[in-house]
Amino acid sequence: MRFVRIPLLLLALGASTSSVAAPSPIGRDSRPIEPVEIPPSVQQGVDMIFVDPEMAPAVHKREGLLHEIGLKDEAGSATDLFLPVNPVYTQLRRGLVRYRTTWGALPQTPIPAGPVLKPGATGERVSLLRERLGLGTAGGYDNALAAAVKRYQQVHAIKADGIAGEGTIASLNRGAAYYERVLMLNLDRAKALPGTDEKGRYVLVDVGAARLFMIEGSDVRDSMKVIVGKAASATPMMAAQIRYASVNPYWNVPADLAQTLVAPKVLSEGLGHIAAERYEILSDWTDDARQVDPASVDWQAVAERKTELRIRQLPGRGNSMGMIKFMLPNDFGIYLHDTNDKSLFQQQDRWLSNGCVRVEDAKRLANWLFGAMPTGKDPAVEEDVPLERPVPVYITYLTAEGGPDGVQFRADPYARDAALLNRYAVADESTPRSGG
């Protein structure tokens, strides 16, 4: 795994991560827009981008020690028995051991494609399914087979209905080796997270679970749901520090939404839409930009993307940023923020934003970070409130988790895993494997 810091411009130009020097420290964001399109890093999906270089030394030290003891390139190794790694690593590594002794020990019998298999079915494919799940070939699709299928589905992120449809058969035919590689990939992702020897507070955003964790030392103090980037504008794996909060924030409408959201509304409803949504039109993206009369704008040109326009929504009622943004200055325009639409947190699919992280309960996160919810002098004016001591934020992407009952796979909303799995060779059965 490589740990890189990449300026946004160089990423857009396709620069090599191995030769890019870290830019100077970043101050207040000059263009804090959300949503934002995120160009992929060279190995986005396994590599952590360290925006703040001071967050990386502990990871580099662990990698050096692993190299000394010969474990650096051994995927799925029992690193946690030798070095203080993050508890997520230990849970996943134990899950890998358990997976190998349960699902990995079953016959990896292929099952031909065909009709959906359900209770009451018989035939050769049912016999093969029974063999694949360790039940023996004799018998039909009975209660025992339905229960075994359901257990498999529960572990492998498939709707657990006990019916072997196309998705379940495809998953079974991938074989245990495929899922062992998925676990190894997630173990590599976990290596970039703080070890048990790293004290203090930090925020962990797991994009794969669409969830945020507030952590002190090795203890999870609180957690909440988040809304993260959709596949077309994936939230990147990165580490940065919350340095301040913007209370009563503006929302700077991204240029693509000015084209696809605002301009069509103005063309169909008239300039009253600008007033109703409390938008301002500005001349440019600088701090001293002047206001522009909406009537002077060629809205058809904006809709056709012939003209790029800066639009921002005023603080207060209905603002898409809610009451507060938690700012971790970075080249990607990524930050954590409140939202006025809480209904989306009730959905299972929370990969909906254009990159930034919307938090379920901004007040609770603010209380943990600041000791109280920061307030500004004027609710109609955006104001920055510094955090006395910066708090690290690690944004990762896990498609599996370990727990007391073993491993649980998740969906891969960014379809990253398949492209990365060839780097992981599953050990031959004759090769000794690390114990639990």
C-alpha positions as CSV (number, residue, x, y, z in Angstrom):
1,M,0.0,0.0,0.0
2,R,1.2,3.5,-0.8
3,F,0.3,6.6,1.1
4,V,0.2,9.7,-1.0
5,R,-0.7,13.4,-1.0
6,I,-1.8,14.6,-4.4
7,P,-2.9,18.1,-5.5
8,L,-6.2,18.1,-7.3
9,L,-4.8,19.7,-10.4
10,L,-2.1,17.1,-10.8
11,L,-4.6,14.4,-10.3
12,A,-6.8,15.8,-13.0
13,L,-3.7,15.8,-15.3
14,G,-3.0,12.2,-14.5
15,A,0.3,12.8,-12.7
16,S,2.1,9.9,-11.1
17,T,1.6,9.7,-7.3
18,S,5.2,8.5,-6.7
19,S,6.7,11.7,-8.0
20,V,4.3,14.3,-6.7
21,A,5.7,16.6,-3.9
22,A,3.4,17.6,-1.1
23,P,2.1,21.1,-1.6
24,S,2.3,23.7,1.1
25,P,-0.2,23.5,4.0
26,I,-3.7,24.5,3.0
27,G,-5.5,27.2,4.8
28,R,-9.2,28.1,4.7
29,D,-10.9,26.6,1.6
30,S,-11.3,29.3,-1.1
31,R,-13.9,27.3,-2.9
32,P,-15.8,25.1,-0.4
33,I,-18.3,23.6,-2.8
34,E,-20.5,20.5,-2.3
35,P,-21.2,18.4,-4.3
36,V,-17.8,18.1,-6.0
37,E,-16.5,15.7,-8.6
38,I,-13.6,13.6,-7.2
39,P,-11.0,12.4,-9.7
40,P,-9.7,8.9,-8.7
41,S,-6.2,8.6,-7.3
42,V,-4.0,6.1,-9.1
43,Q,-5.0,3.3,-6.7
44,Q,-8.1,4.9,-5.1
45,G,-9.8,2.0,-3.3
46,V,-6.8,0.8,-1.4
47,D,-4.4,3.8,-1.0
48,M,-5.0,6.4,1.7
49,I,-4.3,10.0,0.6
50,F,-2.8,11.9,3.5
51,V,-3.7,15.5,3.1
52,D,-1.9,16.4,6.4
53,P,1.6,14.9,6.3
54,E,1.9,14.8,10.1
55,M,-0.8,12.1,10.1
56,A,1.3,9.6,8.1
57,P,4.5,8.9,10.2
58,A,2.9,6.2,12.4
59,V,1.7,4.3,9.3
60,H,5.1,4.5,7.7
61,K,6.8,3.3,11.0
62,R,4.5,0.3,11.1
63,E,5.3,-0.5,7.5
64,G,9.0,-0.3,8.2
65,L,8.6,-2.7,11.2
66,L,6.6,-5.1,9.1
67,H,9.3,-5.1,6.5
68,E,11.9,-5.9,9.2
69,I,9.9,-8.9,10.4
70,G,9.1,-10.1,6.9
71,L,5.3,-9.5,7.0
72,K,5.0,-6.3,4.9
73,D,4.0,-8.2,1.7
74,E,2.1,-11.0,3.3
75,A,-1.6,-10.3,2.8
76,G,-3.8,-11.2,5.7
77,S,-0.8,-11.7,8.1
78,A,-1.3,-11.6,11.9
79,T,0.2,-8.1,12.0
80,D,-1.8,-7.4,15.2
81,L,0.2,-10.1,17.1
82,F,3.4,-8.1,16.6
83,L,2.4,-4.4,16.2
84,P,-0.3,-2.1,17.6
85,V,-2.7,-1.8,14.7
86,N,-6.3,-0.6,14.6
87,P,-8.9,-2.9,16.1
88,V,-10.6,-3.0,12.7
89,Y,-7.6,-4.9,11.4
90,T,-7.7,-7.4,14.3
91,Q,-11.5,-8.0,13.7
92,L,-11.0,-8.6,10.0
93,R,-8.0,-10.8,10.4
94,R,-9.8,-13.0,12.9
95,G,-12.8,-13.0,10.5
96,L,-10.5,-14.2,7.7
97,V,-9.2,-17.1,9.9
98,R,-12.8,-18.1,10.7
99,Y,-14.0,-17.7,7.1
100,R,-11.2,-20.1,6.0
101,T,-12.3,-22.7,8.5
102,T,-16.0,-22.5,7.7
103,W,-16.9,-21.4,4.2
104,G,-13.4,-22.0,2.9
105,A,-13.4,-25.6,4.1
106,L,-16.6,-26.5,2.1
107,P,-16.4,-28.2,-1.3
108,Q,-16.0,-25.5,-4.0
109,T,-18.4,-27.3,-6.3
110,P,-19.5,-25.2,-9.3
111,I,-23.3,-25.0,-9.9
112,P,-24.5,-24.5,-13.5
113,A,-26.8,-21.6,-14.3
114,G,-30.5,-22.4,-14.4
115,P,-33.8,-21.7,-12.9
116,V,-34.2,-20.3,-9.4
117,L,-33.8,-23.0,-6.8
118,K,-36.2,-22.9,-3.8
119,P,-37.7,-25.3,-1.2
120,G,-39.3,-28.3,-2.8
121,A,-37.0,-28.3,-5.8
122,T,-35.1,-31.5,-6.8
123,G,-32.6,-32.5,-9.5
124,E,-28.9,-32.4,-10.3
125,R,-28.5,-28.7,-9.5
126,V,-30.1,-29.1,-6.1
127,S,-27.7,-32.0,-5.4
128,L,-24.7,-29.8,-6.4
129,L,-26.0,-27.0,-4.2
130,R,-26.3,-29.4,-1.3
131,E,-22.7,-30.6,-1.9
132,R,-21.4,-27.0,-2.2
133,L,-22.9,-26.1,1.2
134,G,-21.6,-29.3,2.9
135,L,-24.9,-31.2,3.3
136,G,-24.2,-34.2,1.1
137,T,-25.9,-34.8,-2.3
138,A,-28.8,-37.0,-1.1
139,G,-32.1,-35.2,-0.7
140,G,-33.9,-32.2,-2.2
141,Y,-34.3,-28.6,-1.3
142,D,-35.4,-29.3,2.2
143,N,-35.4,-27.1,5.4
144,A,-31.8,-27.9,6.1
145,L,-30.7,-26.6,2.7
146,A,-32.9,-23.5,2.9
147,A,-31.3,-22.7,6.3
148,A,-27.8,-23.3,4.9
149,V,-28.5,-21.0,1.9
150,K,-29.9,-18.3,4.2
151,R,-26.7,-18.5,6.4
152,Y,-24.6,-18.1,3.3
153,Q,-26.6,-15.1,2.1
154,Q,-26.4,-13.4,5.5
155,V,-22.6,-13.5,5.4
156,H,-22.2,-12.6,1.8
157,A,-24.4,-9.5,1.5
158,I,-27.3,-11.2,-0.3
159,K,-30.9,-10.9,0.5
160,A,-31.4,-13.6,3.1
161,D,-34.5,-15.4,1.9
162,G,-33.2,-19.0,1.7
163,I,-33.8,-19.1,-2.1
164,A,-30.9,-19.7,-4.4
165,G,-31.4,-17.3,-7.3
166,E,-29.0,-16.0,-9.9
167,G,-27.1,-13.7,-7.5
168,T,-26.7,-16.5,-4.8
169,I,-25.5,-19.0,-7.4
170,A,-23.0,-16.5,-8.9
171,S,-21.6,-15.7,-5.4
172,L,-21.2,-19.4,-4.6
173,N,-19.4,-20.0,-7.9
174,R,-16.9,-17.2,-7.2
175,G,-15.6,-19.5,-4.5
176,A,-14.2,-18.9,-1.1
177,A,-10.9,-17.8,-2.5
178,Y,-12.6,-14.7,-4.0
179,Y,-14.0,-13.7,-0.6
180,E,-10.7,-14.3,1.1
181,R,-9.1,-11.8,-1.3
182,V,-11.8,-9.3,-0.5
183,L,-10.9,-9.7,3.2
184,M,-7.2,-9.2,2.4
185,L,-8.0,-6.1,0.5
186,N,-10.0,-4.7,3.4
187,L,-7.1,-5.7,5.8
188,D,-4.8,-3.5,3.6
189,R,-7.3,-0.6,3.9
190,A,-7.4,-1.1,7.7
191,K,-3.6,-0.8,7.9
192,A,-3.8,2.9,7.2
193,L,-6.0,3.5,10.3
194,P,-4.6,4.7,13.7
195,G,-3.0,1.9,15.8
196,T,-3.9,1.2,19.4
197,D,-0.7,3.0,20.5
198,E,-1.9,6.3,19.0
199,K,-3.8,8.2,21.7
200,G,-6.3,11.0,21.4
201,R,-9.5,11.5,19.5
202,Y,-10.3,10.9,15.8
203,V,-13.3,10.6,13.5
204,L,-13.6,7.5,11.3
205,V,-15.9,7.7,8.3
206,D,-16.5,4.3,6.8
207,V,-17.9,5.0,3.3
208,G,-18.6,1.3,2.7
209,A,-21.0,1.3,5.7
210,A,-22.1,4.9,5.3
211,R,-21.4,5.5,8.9
212,L,-19.3,7.8,11.1
213,F,-17.5,6.8,14.4
214,M,-16.2,9.1,17.1
215,I,-13.2,7.4,18.7
216,E,-11.0,8.1,21.7
217,G,-7.9,5.9,21.8
218,S,-9.4,2.5,20.9
219,D,-12.9,3.1,22.2
220,V,-15.9,4.1,20.0
221,R,-17.6,6.8,21.9
222,D,-20.5,7.4,19.5
223,S,-21.5,6.7,15.9
224,M,-24.1,7.9,13.4
225,K,-25.3,7.4,9.9
226,V,-23.8,9.5,7.1
227,I,-24.7,10.2,3.5
228,V,-21.6,9.9,1.2
229,G,-20.8,10.2,-2.4
230,K,-22.6,8.3,-5.1
231,A,-20.6,6.1,-7.5
232,A,-20.2,8.8,-10.1
233,S,-18.7,11.2,-7.4
234,A,-17.2,8.8,-4.9
235,T,-16.0,10.0,-1.6
236,P,-12.2,9.5,-1.6
237,M,-10.1,7.5,0.9
238,M,-8.3,10.3,2.7
239,A,-7.0,11.5,6.0
240,A,-7.1,15.2,7.0
241,Q,-7.8,17.2,10.2
242,I,-10.9,19.2,11.2
243,R,-9.5,22.6,12.0
244,Y,-12.6,24.8,12.2
245,A,-16.3,24.8,11.7
246,S,-18.3,27.2,9.5
247,V,-21.5,28.1,11.3
248,N,-24.5,29.5,9.4
249,P,-22.8,28.5,6.2
250,Y,-23.4,29.5,2.6
251,W,-23.9,26.7,0.1
252,N,-21.9,27.3,-3.0
253,V,-23.8,25.5,-5.7
254,P,-21.5,23.4,-7.9
255,A,-21.3,24.4,-11.6
256,D,-22.9,21.2,-12.7
257,L,-25.9,21.8,-10.5
258,A,-26.2,25.3,-11.6
259,Q,-26.6,23.8,-15.1
260,T,-28.9,20.9,-14.3
261,L,-30.8,22.1,-11.3
262,V,-31.0,25.9,-11.1
263,A,-31.0,27.1,-14.7
264,P,-33.8,24.8,-15.9
265,K,-35.9,26.0,-12.9
266,V,-35.3,29.6,-13.8
267,L,-36.2,28.9,-17.5
268,S,-39.4,27.2,-16.5
269,E,-40.5,29.3,-13.5
270,G,-38.8,32.6,-14.0
271,L,-36.5,34.7,-11.8
272,G,-38.8,34.2,-8.9
273,H,-37.1,30.8,-8.4
274,I,-33.9,32.7,-7.4
275,A,-35.6,34.6,-4.7
276,A,-37.6,31.6,-3.5
277,E,-34.5,29.5,-3.0
278,R,-32.6,32.5,-1.5
279,Y,-29.8,32.3,-4.1
280,E,-27.2,34.9,-4.9
281,I,-25.4,35.2,-8.2
282,L,-21.8,36.2,-7.9
283,S,-19.2,37.3,-10.5
284,D,-16.5,34.8,-9.7
285,W,-15.1,32.5,-6.9
286,T,-13.0,35.1,-5.1
287,D,-13.7,36.4,-1.6
288,D,-14.4,39.9,-3.0
289,A,-16.8,38.7,-5.8
290,R,-19.5,41.2,-6.6
291,Q,-23.2,40.4,-6.8
292,V,-24.7,40.0,-10.3
293,D,-28.3,40.8,-11.2
294,P,-30.0,37.5,-12.1
295,A,-31.9,39.3,-14.9
296,S,-28.5,40.0,-16.6
297,V,-27.6,36.3,-16.8
298,D,-28.1,34.2,-20.0
299,W,-29.8,31.3,-18.3
300,Q,-30.1,29.3,-21.5
301,A,-26.3,29.5,-21.9
302,V,-25.9,28.3,-18.3
303,A,-28.3,25.4,-19.0
304,E,-26.3,24.4,-22.1
305,R,-23.0,24.8,-20.0
306,K,-21.7,27.5,-22.3
307,T,-21.4,29.8,-19.3
308,E,-20.2,28.8,-15.9
309,L,-21.9,30.6,-13.1
310,R,-21.3,31.0,-9.4
311,I,-24.4,30.6,-7.3
312,R,-24.6,30.4,-3.6
313,Q,-27.5,29.9,-1.2
314,L,-27.8,32.3,1.8
315,P,-27.3,31.0,5.3
316,G,-30.3,30.0,7.4
317,R,-33.7,28.6,6.4
318,G,-33.5,25.8,3.9
319,N,-29.8,26.0,3.3
320,S,-28.5,22.7,2.0
321,M,-25.5,22.8,4.4
322,G,-27.8,23.1,7.4
323,M,-26.4,24.9,10.4
324,I,-22.7,23.9,10.3
325,K,-19.9,22.6,8.2
326,F,-16.9,20.8,9.8
327,M,-13.9,21.9,7.7
328,L,-10.9,19.7,7.0
329,P,-9.0,21.8,4.4
330,N,-8.0,19.8,1.4
331,D,-7.6,19.9,-2.3
332,F,-10.7,17.9,-2.9
333,G,-13.3,20.2,-1.4
334,I,-14.4,17.4,1.0
335,Y,-15.9,18.2,4.4
336,L,-18.5,17.0,6.8
337,H,-21.7,19.0,7.1
338,D,-25.2,19.2,8.5
339,T,-28.3,18.9,6.2
340,N,-31.8,20.1,6.4
341,D,-33.2,16.9,4.8
342,K,-33.1,14.3,7.5
343,S,-35.4,11.8,5.7
344,L,-32.6,10.4,3.6
345,F,-30.9,8.9,6.7
346,Q,-33.8,6.4,6.9
347,Q,-32.8,4.9,3.6
348,Q,-30.5,1.8,3.3
349,D,-28.9,3.4,0.2
350,R,-27.1,6.4,1.5
351,W,-24.5,6.7,-1.3
352,L,-26.3,9.8,-2.6
353,S,-24.1,12.9,-2.4
354,N,-21.6,14.4,-4.8
355,G,-18.6,13.7,-2.6
356,C,-19.0,15.4,0.8
357,V,-20.2,13.7,4.0
358,R,-23.6,14.7,5.4
359,V,-23.9,13.8,9.1
360,E,-27.1,12.5,10.7
361,D,-26.7,14.6,13.9
362,A,-24.5,17.6,13.5
363,K,-25.2,18.9,17.0
364,R,-24.0,15.6,18.6
365,L,-20.8,15.6,16.5
366,A,-20.2,19.3,17.3
367,N,-20.7,18.7,21.1
368,W,-18.1,15.9,20.9
369,L,-15.6,18.1,18.9
370,F,-16.1,21.5,20.5
371,G,-17.8,20.7,23.9
372,A,-20.9,22.6,22.7
373,M,-22.6,23.5,19.4
374,P,-20.7,26.5,18.0
375,T,-22.8,29.6,17.3
376,G,-22.1,32.7,15.3
377,K,-22.9,36.3,16.1
378,D,-25.5,36.6,13.4
379,P,-27.5,33.7,12.0
380,A,-27.5,35.4,8.6
381,V,-23.7,35.6,8.4
382,E,-21.3,32.7,7.8
383,E,-18.7,32.6,10.6
384,D,-15.6,30.4,11.2
385,V,-15.1,29.0,14.6
386,P,-11.6,27.5,15.2
387,L,-11.2,24.1,16.9
388,E,-8.8,24.5,19.8
389,R,-6.9,21.3,18.8
390,P,-7.4,19.8,15.3
391,V,-9.1,16.4,15.2
392,P,-8.0,13.9,12.6
393,V,-10.6,12.4,10.2
394,Y,-9.9,9.1,8.4
395,I,-12.2,8.4,5.5
396,T,-11.9,4.7,4.5
397,Y,-13.9,2.3,2.4
398,L,-14.6,-1.1,3.9
399,T,-16.6,-3.8,2.1
400,A,-16.4,-6.3,5.0
401,E,-16.4,-6.2,8.7
402,G,-15.4,-8.7,11.4
403,G,-17.4,-9.3,14.6
404,P,-17.9,-11.9,17.3
405,D,-20.0,-14.1,14.9
406,G,-17.4,-14.0,12.2
407,V,-17.1,-11.9,9.0
408,Q,-19.9,-10.0,7.3
409,F,-19.5,-8.8,3.7
410,R,-21.1,-5.7,2.4
411,A,-22.1,-4.4,-1.0
412,D,-19.4,-2.7,-3.0
413,P,-21.2,0.5,-4.0
414,Y,-18.2,2.0,-5.9
415,A,-17.4,-1.4,-7.7
416,R,-13.8,-1.0,-6.6
417,D,-13.0,-4.5,-5.2
418,A,-13.0,-6.6,-8.4
419,A,-10.3,-4.4,-10.0
420,L,-8.0,-4.7,-7.1
421,L,-8.3,-8.4,-6.1
422,N,-5.7,-9.8,-8.6
423,R,-2.9,-8.5,-6.4
424,Y,-3.9,-10.9,-3.6
425,A,-2.9,-14.5,-4.0
426,V,-4.7,-16.9,-1.8
427,A,-2.4,-19.2,0.0
428,D,-2.3,-22.9,-1.1
429,E,-4.0,-25.3,1.4
430,S,-0.5,-26.7,2.2
431,T,0.8,-23.3,3.2
432,P,0.6,-22.7,7.0
433,R,-1.8,-19.9,7.8
434,S,-1.7,-17.4,10.7
435,G,-3.7,-18.5,13.7
436,G,-6.4,-16.6,15.5
